[in-house]
mmCIF file of C-alpha atoms and ligand atoms in Angstrom:
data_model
loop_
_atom_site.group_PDB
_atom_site.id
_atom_site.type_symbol
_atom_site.label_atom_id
_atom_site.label_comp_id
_atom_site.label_asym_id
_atom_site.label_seq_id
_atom_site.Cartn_x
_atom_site.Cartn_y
_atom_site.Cartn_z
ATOM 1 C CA UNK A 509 0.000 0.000 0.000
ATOM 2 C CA UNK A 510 1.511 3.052 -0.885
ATOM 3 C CA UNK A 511 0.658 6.879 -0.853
ATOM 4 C CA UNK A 512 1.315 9.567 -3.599
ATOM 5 C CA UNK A 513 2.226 12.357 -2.957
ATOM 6 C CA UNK A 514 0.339 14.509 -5.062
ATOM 7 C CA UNK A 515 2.190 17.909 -4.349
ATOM 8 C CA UNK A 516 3.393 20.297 -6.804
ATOM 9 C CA UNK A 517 6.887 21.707 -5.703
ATOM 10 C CA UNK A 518 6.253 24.443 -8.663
ATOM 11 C CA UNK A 519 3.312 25.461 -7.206
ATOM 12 C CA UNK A 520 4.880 26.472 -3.864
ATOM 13 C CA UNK A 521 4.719 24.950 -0.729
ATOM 14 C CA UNK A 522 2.406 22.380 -0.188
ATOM 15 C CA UNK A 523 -0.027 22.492 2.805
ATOM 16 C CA UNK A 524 0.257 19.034 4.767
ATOM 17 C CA UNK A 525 -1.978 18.772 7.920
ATOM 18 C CA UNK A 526 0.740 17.022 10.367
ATOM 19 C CA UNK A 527 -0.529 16.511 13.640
ATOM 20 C CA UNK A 528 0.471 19.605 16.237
ATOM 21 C CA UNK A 529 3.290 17.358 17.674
ATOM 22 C CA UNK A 530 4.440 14.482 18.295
ATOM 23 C CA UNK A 531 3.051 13.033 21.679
ATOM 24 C CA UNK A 532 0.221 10.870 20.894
ATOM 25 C CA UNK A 533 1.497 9.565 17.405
ATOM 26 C CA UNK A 534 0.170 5.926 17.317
ATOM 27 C CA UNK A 535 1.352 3.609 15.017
ATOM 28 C CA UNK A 536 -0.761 1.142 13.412
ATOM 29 C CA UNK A 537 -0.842 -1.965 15.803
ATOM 30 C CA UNK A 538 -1.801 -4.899 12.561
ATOM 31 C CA UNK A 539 1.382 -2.790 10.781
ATOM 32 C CA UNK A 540 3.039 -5.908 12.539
ATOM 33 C CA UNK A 541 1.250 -8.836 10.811
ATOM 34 C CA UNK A 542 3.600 -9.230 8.525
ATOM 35 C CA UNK A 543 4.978 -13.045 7.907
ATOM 36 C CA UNK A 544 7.627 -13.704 10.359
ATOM 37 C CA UNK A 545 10.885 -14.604 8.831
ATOM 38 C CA UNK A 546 14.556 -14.147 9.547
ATOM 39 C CA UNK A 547 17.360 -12.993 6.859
ATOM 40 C CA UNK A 548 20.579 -13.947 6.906
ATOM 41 C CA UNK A 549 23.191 -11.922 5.183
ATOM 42 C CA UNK A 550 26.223 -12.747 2.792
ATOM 43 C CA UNK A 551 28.568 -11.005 3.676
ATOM 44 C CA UNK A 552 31.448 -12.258 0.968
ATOM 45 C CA UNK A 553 31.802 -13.735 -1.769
ATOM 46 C CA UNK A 554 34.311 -14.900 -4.586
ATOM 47 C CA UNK A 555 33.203 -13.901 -7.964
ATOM 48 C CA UNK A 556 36.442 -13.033 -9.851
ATOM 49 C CA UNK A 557 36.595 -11.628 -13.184
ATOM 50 C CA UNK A 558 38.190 -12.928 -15.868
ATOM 51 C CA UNK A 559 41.314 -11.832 -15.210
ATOM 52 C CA UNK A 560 41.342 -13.368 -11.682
ATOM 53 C CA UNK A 561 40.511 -9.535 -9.921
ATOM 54 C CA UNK A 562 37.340 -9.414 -7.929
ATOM 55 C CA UNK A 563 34.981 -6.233 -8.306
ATOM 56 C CA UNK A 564 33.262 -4.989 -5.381
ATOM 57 C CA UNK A 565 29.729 -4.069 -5.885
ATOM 58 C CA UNK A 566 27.752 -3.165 -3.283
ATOM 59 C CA UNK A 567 25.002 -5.530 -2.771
ATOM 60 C CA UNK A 568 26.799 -7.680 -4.434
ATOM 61 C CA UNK A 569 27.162 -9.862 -7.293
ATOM 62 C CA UNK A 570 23.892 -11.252 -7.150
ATOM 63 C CA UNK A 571 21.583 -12.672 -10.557
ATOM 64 C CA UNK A 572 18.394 -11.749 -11.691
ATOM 65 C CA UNK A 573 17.272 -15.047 -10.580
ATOM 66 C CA UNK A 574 18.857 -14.536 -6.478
ATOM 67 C CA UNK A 575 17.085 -11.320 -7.021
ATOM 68 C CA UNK A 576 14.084 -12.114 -7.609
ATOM 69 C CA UNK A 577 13.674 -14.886 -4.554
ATOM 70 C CA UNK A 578 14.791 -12.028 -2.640
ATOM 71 C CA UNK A 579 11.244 -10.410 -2.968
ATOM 72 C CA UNK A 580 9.303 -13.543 -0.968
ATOM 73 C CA UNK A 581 8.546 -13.126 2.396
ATOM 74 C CA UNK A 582 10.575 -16.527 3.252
ATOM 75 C CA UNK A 583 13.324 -17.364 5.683
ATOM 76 C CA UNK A 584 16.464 -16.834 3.632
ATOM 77 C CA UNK A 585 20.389 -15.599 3.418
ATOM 78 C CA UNK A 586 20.789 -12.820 0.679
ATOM 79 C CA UNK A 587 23.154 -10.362 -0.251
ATOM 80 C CA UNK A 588 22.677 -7.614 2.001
ATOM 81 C CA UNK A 589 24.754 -4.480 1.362
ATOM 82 C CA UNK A 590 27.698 -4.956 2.465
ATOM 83 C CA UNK A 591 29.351 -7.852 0.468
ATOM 84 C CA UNK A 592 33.333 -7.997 0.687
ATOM 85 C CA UNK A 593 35.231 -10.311 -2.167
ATOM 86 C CA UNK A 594 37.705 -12.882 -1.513
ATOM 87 C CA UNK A 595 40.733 -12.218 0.924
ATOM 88 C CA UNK A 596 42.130 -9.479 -0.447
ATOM 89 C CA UNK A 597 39.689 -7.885 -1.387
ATOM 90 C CA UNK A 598 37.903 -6.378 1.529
ATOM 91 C CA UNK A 599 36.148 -3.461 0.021
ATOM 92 C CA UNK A 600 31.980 -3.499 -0.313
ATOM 93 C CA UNK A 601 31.288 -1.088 -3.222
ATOM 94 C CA UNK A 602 30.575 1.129 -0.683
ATOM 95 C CA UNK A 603 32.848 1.517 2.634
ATOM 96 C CA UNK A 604 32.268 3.455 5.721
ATOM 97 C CA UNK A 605 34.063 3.619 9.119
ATOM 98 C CA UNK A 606 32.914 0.753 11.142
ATOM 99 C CA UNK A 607 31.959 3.122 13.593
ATOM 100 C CA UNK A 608 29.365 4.831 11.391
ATOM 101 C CA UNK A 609 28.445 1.673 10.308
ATOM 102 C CA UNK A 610 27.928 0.059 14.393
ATOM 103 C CA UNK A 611 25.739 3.262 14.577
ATOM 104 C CA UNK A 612 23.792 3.250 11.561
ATOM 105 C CA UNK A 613 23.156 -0.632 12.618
ATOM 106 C CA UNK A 614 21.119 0.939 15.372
ATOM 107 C CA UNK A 615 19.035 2.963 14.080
ATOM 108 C CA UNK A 616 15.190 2.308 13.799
ATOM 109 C CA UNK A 617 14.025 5.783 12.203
ATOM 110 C CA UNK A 618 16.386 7.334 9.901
ATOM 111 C CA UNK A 619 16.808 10.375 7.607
ATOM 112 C CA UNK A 620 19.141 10.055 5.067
ATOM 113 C CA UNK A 621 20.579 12.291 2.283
ATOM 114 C CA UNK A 622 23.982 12.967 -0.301
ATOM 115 C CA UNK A 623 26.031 14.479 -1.766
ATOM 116 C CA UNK A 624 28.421 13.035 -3.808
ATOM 117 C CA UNK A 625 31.302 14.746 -6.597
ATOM 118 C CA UNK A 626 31.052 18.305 -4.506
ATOM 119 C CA UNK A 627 27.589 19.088 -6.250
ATOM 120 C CA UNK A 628 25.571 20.775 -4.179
ATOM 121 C CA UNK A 629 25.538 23.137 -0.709
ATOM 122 C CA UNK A 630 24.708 21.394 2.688
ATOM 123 C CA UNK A 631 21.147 22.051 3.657
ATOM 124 C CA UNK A 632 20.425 21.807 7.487
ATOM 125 C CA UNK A 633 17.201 20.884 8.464
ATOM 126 C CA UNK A 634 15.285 23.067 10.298
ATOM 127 C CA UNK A 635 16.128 22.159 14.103
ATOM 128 C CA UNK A 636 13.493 24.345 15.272
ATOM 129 C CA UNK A 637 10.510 22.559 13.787
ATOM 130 C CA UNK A 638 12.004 19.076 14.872
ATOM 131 C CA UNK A 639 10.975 18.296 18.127
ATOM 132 C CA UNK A 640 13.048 16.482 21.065
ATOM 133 C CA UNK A 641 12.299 12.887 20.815
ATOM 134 C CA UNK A 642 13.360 13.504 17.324
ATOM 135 C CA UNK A 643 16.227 14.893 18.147
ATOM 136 C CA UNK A 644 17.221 12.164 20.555
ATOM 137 C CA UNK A 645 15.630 8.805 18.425
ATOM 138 C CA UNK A 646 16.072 9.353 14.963
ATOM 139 C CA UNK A 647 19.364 9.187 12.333
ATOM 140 C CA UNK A 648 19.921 11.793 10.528
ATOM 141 C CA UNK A 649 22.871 10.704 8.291
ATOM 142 C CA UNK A 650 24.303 13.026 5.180
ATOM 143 C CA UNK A 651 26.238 10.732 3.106
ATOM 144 C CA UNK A 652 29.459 12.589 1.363
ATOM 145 C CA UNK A 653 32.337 11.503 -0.268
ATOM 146 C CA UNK A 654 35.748 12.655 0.568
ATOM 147 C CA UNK A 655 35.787 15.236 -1.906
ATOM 148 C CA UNK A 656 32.576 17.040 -1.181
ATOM 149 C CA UNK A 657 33.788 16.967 2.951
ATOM 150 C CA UNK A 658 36.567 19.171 1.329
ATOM 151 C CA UNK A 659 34.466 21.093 -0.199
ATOM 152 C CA UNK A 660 32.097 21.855 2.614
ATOM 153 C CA UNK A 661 35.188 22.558 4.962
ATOM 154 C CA UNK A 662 36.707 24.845 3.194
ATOM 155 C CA UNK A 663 33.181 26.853 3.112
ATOM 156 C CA UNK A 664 32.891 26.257 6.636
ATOM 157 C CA UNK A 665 31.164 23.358 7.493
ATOM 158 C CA UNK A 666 33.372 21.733 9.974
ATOM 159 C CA UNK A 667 31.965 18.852 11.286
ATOM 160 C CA UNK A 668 31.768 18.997 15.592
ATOM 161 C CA UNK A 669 33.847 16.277 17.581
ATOM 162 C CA UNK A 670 31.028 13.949 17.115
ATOM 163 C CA UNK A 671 31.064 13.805 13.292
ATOM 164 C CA UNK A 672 28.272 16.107 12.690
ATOM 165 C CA UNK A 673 27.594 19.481 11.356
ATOM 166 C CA UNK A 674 23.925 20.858 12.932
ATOM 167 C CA UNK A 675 21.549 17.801 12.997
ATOM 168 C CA UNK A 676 23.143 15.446 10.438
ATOM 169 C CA UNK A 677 25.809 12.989 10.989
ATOM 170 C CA UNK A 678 28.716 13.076 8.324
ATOM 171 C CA UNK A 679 28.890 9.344 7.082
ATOM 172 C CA UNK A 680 32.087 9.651 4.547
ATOM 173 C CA UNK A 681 31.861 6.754 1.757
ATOM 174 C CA UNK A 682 35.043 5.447 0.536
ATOM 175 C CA UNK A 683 35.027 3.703 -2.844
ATOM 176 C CA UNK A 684 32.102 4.566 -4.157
ATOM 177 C CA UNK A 685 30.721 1.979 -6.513
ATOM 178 C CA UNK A 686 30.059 3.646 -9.845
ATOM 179 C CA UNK A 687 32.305 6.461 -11.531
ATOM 180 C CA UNK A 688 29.233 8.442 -11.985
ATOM 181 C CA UNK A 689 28.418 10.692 -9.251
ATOM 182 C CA UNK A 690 24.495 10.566 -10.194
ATOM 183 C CA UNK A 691 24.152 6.784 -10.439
ATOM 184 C CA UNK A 692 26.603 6.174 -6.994
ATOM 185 C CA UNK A 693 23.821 8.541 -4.924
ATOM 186 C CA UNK A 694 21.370 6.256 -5.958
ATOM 187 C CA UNK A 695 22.804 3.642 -3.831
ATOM 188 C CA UNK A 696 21.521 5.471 -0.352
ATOM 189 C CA UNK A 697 18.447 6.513 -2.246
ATOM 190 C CA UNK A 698 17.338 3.061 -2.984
ATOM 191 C CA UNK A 699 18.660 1.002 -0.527
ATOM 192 C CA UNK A 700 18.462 2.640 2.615
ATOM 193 C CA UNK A 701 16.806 -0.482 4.040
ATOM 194 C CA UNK A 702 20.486 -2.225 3.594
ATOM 195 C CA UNK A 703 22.633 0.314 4.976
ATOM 196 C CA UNK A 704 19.933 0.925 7.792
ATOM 197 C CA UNK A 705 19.392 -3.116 8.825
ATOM 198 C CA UNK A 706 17.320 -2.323 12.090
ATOM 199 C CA UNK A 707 15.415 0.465 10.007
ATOM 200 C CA UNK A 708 11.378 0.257 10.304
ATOM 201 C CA UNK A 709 10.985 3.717 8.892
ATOM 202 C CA UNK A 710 13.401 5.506 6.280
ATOM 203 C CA UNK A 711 12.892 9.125 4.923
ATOM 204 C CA UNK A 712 15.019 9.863 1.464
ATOM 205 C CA UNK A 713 15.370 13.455 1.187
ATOM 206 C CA UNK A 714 17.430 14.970 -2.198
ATOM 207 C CA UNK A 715 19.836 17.140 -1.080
ATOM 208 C CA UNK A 716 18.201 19.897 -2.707
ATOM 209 C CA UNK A 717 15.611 19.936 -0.061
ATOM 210 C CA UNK A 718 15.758 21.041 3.559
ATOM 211 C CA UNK A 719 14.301 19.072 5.612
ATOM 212 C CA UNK A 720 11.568 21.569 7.434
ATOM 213 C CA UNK A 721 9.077 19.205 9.419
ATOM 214 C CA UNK A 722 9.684 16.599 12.239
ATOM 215 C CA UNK A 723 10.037 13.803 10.757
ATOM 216 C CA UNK A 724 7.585 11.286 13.083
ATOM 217 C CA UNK A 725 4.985 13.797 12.372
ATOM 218 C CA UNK A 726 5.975 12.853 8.574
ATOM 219 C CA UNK A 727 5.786 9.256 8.898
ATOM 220 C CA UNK A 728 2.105 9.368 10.658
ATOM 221 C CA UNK A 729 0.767 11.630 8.171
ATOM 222 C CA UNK A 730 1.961 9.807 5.106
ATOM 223 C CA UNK A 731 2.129 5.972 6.746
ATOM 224 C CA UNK A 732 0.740 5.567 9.605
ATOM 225 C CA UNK A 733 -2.487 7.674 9.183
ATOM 226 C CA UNK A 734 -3.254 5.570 5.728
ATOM 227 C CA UNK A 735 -1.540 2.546 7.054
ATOM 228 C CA UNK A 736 1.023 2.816 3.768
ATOM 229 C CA UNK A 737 4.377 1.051 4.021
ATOM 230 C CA UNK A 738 5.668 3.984 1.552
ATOM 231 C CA UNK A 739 5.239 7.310 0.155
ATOM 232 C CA UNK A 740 6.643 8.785 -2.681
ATOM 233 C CA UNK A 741 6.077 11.555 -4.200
ATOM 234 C CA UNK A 742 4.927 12.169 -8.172
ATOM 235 C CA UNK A 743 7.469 13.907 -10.258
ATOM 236 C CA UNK A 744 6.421 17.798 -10.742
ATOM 237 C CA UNK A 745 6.264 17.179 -14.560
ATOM 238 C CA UNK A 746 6.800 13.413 -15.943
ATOM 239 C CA UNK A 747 4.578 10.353 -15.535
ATOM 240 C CA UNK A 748 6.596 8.351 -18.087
ATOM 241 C CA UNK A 749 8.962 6.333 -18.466
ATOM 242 C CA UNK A 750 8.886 6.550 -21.903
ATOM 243 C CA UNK A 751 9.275 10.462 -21.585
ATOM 244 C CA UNK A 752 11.818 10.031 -19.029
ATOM 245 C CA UNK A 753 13.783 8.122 -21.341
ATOM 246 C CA UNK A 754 13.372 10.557 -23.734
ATOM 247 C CA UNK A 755 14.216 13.514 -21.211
ATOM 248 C CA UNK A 756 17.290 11.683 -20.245
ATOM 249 C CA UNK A 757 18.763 11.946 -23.625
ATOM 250 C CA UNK A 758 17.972 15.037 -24.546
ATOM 251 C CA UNK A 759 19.818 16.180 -21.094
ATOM 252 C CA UNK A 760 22.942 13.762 -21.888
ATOM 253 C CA UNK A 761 22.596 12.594 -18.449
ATOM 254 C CA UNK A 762 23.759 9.085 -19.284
ATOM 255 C CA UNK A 763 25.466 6.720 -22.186
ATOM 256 C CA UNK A 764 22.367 6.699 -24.356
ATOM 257 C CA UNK A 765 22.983 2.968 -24.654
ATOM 258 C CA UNK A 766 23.169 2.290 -21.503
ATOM 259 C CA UNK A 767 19.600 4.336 -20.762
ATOM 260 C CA UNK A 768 18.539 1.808 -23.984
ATOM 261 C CA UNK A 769 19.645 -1.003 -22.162
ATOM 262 C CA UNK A 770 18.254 -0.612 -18.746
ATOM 263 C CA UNK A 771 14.797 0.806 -20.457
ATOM 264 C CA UNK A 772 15.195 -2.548 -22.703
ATOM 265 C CA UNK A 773 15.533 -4.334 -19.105
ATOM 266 C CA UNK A 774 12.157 -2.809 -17.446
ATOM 267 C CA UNK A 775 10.373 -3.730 -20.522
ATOM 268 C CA UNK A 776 11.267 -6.996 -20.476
ATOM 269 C CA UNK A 777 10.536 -7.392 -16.520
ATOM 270 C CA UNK A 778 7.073 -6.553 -17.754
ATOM 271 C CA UNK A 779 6.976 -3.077 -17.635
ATOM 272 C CA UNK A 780 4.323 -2.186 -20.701
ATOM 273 C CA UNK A 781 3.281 1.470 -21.412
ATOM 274 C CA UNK A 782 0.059 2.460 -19.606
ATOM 275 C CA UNK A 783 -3.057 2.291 -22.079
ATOM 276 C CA UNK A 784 -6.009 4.586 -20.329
ATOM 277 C CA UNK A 785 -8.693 2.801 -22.514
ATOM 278 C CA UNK A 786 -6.897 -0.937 -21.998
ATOM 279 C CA UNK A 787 -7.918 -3.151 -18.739
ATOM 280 C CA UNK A 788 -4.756 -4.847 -18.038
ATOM 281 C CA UNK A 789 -3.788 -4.534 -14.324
ATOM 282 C CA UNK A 790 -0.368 -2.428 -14.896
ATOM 283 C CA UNK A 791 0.961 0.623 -12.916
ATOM 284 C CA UNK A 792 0.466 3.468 -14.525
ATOM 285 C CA UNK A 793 3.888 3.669 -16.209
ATOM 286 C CA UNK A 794 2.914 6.432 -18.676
ATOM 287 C CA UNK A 795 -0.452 9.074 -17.894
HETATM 288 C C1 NAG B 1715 -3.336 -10.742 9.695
HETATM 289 O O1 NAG B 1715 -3.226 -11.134 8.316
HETATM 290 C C2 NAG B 1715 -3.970 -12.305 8.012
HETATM 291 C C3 NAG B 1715 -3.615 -12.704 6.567
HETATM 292 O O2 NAG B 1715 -3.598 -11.595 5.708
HETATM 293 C C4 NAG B 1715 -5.468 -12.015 8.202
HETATM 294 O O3 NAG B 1715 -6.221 -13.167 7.898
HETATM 295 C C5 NAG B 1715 -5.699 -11.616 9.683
HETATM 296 O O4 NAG B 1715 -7.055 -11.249 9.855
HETATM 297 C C6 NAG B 1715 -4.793 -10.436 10.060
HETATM 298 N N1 NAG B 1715 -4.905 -10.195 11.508
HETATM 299 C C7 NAG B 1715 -5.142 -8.990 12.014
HETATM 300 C C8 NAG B 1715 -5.163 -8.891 13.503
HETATM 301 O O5 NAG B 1715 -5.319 -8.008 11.313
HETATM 302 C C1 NAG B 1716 11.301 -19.008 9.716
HETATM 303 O O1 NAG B 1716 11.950 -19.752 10.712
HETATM 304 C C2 NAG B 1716 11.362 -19.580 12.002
HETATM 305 C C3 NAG B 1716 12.239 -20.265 13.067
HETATM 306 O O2 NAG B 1716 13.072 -21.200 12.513
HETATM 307 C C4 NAG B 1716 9.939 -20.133 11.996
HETATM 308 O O3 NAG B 1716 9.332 -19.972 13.259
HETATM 309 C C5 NAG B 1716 9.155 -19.374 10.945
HETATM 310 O O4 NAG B 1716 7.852 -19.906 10.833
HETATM 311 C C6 NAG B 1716 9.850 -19.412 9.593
HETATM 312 N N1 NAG B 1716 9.135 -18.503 8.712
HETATM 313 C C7 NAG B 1716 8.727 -18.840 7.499
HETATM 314 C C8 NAG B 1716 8.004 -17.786 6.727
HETATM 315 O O5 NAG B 1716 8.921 -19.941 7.021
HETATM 316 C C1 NAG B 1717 29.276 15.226 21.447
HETATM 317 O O1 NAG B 1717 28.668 14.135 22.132
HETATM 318 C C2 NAG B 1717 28.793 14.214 23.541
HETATM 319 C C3 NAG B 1717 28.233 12.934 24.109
HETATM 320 O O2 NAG B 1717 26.943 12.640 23.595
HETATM 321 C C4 NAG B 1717 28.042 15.456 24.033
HETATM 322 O O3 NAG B 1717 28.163 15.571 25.442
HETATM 323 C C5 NAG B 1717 28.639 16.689 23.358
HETATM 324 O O4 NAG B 1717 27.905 17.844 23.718
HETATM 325 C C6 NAG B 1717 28.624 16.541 21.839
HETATM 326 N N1 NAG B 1717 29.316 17.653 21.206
HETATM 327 C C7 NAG B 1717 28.723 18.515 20.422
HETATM 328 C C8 NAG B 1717 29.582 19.571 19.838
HETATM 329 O O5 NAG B 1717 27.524 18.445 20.152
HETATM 330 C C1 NAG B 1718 27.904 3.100 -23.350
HETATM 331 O O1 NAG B 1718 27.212 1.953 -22.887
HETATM 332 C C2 NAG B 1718 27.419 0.795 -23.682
HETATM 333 C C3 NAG B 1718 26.459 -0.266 -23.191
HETATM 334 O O2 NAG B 1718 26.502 -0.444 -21.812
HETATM 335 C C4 NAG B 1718 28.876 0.393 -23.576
HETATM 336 O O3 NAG B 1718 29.095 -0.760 -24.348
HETATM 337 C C5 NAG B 1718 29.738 1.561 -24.055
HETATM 338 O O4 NAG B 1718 31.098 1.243 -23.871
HETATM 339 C C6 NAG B 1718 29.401 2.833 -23.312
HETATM 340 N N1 NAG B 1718 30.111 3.947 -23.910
HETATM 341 C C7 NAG B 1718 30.854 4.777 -23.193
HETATM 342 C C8 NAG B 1718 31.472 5.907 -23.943
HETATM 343 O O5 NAG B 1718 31.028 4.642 -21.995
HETATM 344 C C1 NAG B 1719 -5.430 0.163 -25.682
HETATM 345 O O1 NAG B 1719 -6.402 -0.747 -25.243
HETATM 346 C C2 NAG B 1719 -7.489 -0.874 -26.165
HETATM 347 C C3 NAG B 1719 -8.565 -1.779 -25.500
HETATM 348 O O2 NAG B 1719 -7.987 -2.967 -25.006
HETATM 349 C C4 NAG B 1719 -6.968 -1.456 -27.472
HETATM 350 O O3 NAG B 1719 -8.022 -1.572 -28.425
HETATM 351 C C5 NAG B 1719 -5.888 -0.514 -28.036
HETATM 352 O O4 NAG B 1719 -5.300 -1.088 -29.198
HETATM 353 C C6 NAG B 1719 -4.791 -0.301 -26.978
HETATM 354 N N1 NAG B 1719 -3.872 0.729 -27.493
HETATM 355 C C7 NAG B 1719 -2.540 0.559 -27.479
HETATM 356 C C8 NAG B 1719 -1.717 1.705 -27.992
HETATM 357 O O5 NAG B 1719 -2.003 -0.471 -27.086
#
C-alpha cells in the first residue's frame, strides 16, 4: 500500500496537515502482521573476473534469478549491502568507518541524504521545527564523499567532535561503486533499508531539499495515518517512463545505450506502457 504524494513543488509549498506534535502519534498496531521470517546476510563472496581480480559491488554480485527470490517473504540468506570479495579484497562497493556503520546498525528511524562529486551546498534541516524525541531517536545521516567533505570545509562546514555538522551525521563513503556521481547517490536513495538493517521507517530526502518538518509527524501523516508502508512523491512534470527516457537523452545525463539497455531491461521485466482505454492490471507507467 503506498501513498502519492500529489504535491506540486512548482506550485509552492504544499499544505500538509501534520498533527500539532508528536506526543500521541500511534502507530498502526496490525502494521506488525507481517509473515515472520529471519534474513541472513552474505557477507562475501568470490566472484572473480576474468582476469582473476574481484569487483566490489555493493550488494553484491547477485543474478536476476537470487534477485528475484529475494522479494518472498521466506526465511532466507541474501546479499545484504555490504558484500566484501575474496581475501584481499575487503572493500563493499561502498565503505564506511565501522563506527558509522555500528551506529547506523542501530538505528530504527532514519533520515538520510547525499552528496556526492562536490555538487551541491549542505542544507540543514530546520532544528526548530524538529521536536526532542526527534532529536534524541532518529538518524539523521548526510552521506558525502571525501571530496565534497573538502568542499564543505573549506566553506565552513566543519563537522563537531562527534562527526556532525547541525543535525546530520557526516557518514564519509570510501570507494564509491560507480564512476558516476548521479548513479553512486542512488545507492543510499534506494537502498536505505540495507545500509539501515534495524530500520522500520526511512525518509530519502534529495539534497536539494531542507528538511523543514519533524520527521515522526511525517511518517504518521503519510504511513501511519493511511496505514502505507511507503510514500513517494509524483514527479512535478513526468509520468513516463517513456518520456523520461526521452528527457534523459535530450539532457545527456547518461550513455544513451546504456539508458537503452536498462529501459530494454524494465520492458522486459514486464513493464508495458500504460493504455487509459486498456484493462490490463499495470501501474500506470505512462499518464
Ligand atoms: C493478519 O493477516 C492475516 C492474513 O492476511 C489475516 O487473515 C488476519 O485477519 C490479520 N490479523 C489482524 C489482527 O489483522
Ligand atoms: C522461519 O523460521 C522460524 C524459526 O526457525 C519459523 O518460526 C518461521 O515460521 C519461519 N518462517 C517462514 C516464513 O517460514
Ligand atoms: C558530542 O557528544 C557528547 C556525548 O553525547 C556530548 O556531550 C557533546 O555535547 C557533543 N558535542 C557537540 C559539539 O555536540
Ligand atoms: C555506453 O554503454 C554501452 C552499453 O553499456 C557500452 O558498451 C559503451 O562502452 C558505453 N560507452 C561509453 C562511452 O562509456
Ligand atoms: C489500448 O487498449 C485498447 C482496449 O484494449 C486497445 O483496443 C488498443 O489497441 C490499446 N492501445 C494501445 C496503444 O495499445
Amino acid at each position: 500500500f503506498s501513498t502519492l504524494i500529489k504535491c506540486n513543488i512548482a506550485d509552492g509549498p504544499c499544505e500538509i496537515e501534520f498533527l500539532p506534535s508528536v506526543d500521541n502519534l500511534v502507530e498502526p498496531a496490525d502494521y506488525n502482521n507481517f509473515t515472520q521470517f529471519l534474513l541472513k546476510y552474505i557477507l562475501t563472496e568470490g566472484h572473480l573476473i576474468g582476469n582473476g581480480i574481484f569487483e566490489p559491488l555493493f550488494a553484491g554480485h547477485q543474478s536476476l534469478q537470487e534477485r528475484e527470490e529475494t522479494y518472498y517473504a521466506k526465511n532466507q540468506s541474501l546479499h545484504c549491502g555490504f558484500v566484501e570479495g575474496p581475501e584481499g579484497y575487503p572493500s563493499s562497493g561502498f565503505d564506511l568507518d565501522e563506527h558509522d556503520r555500528a551506529y547506523m546498525a542501530t538505528c530504527r528511524v532514519v533520515v538520510s541524504s547525499c552528496i556526492f562529486g562536490g555538487s551541491d551546498y549542505l542544507r540543514r534541516p530546520t532544528k526548530s521545527r524538529i521536536g526532542s524525541y526527534s532529536k534524541k531517536n532518529v538518524c539523521f545521516i548526510m552521506f558525502l564523499d571525501e571530496l565534497t567533505l573538502t568542499t564543505l570545509s573549506s566553506e565552513g562546514h566543519i563537522p563537531d567532535e562527534n562527526g556532525s555538522i547541525g543535525l546530520w551525521r557526516i557518514v564519509v563513503v570510501k570507494n564509491l561503486p560507480y564512476k558516476d556521481m548521479r548513479r553512486a547517490g542512488k545507492v543510499p536513495k534506494l537502498l536505505a533499508h540495507r545500509l539501515f538493517p534495524s530500520a522500520l521507517y526511512s525518509i530519502w530526502l534529495d539534497s536539494k531539499l531542507r528538511l523543514h518538518a519533524d520527521p515522526m509527524l511525517i511518517i504518521e501523516y503519510f504511513l501511519w495515518r493511511k496505514k502505507a508502508e511507503y510514500a513517494i512523491s509524483v514527479h512535478y512534470d513526468r509520468t513516463c517512463v517513456w518520456e523520461e527516457v526521452l528527457q534523459n537523452k535530450r539532457l545527456n545525463k547518461y550513455n544513451h545505450t546504456a539508458i537503452d539497455e536498462q529501459f530494454y531491461f524494465y520492458q522486459s521485466d514486464g513493464l508495458v506502457k500504460f493504455n487509459a482505454s486498456g484493462h490490463d492490471p499495470v501501474l500506470p507507467s505512462c499518464k
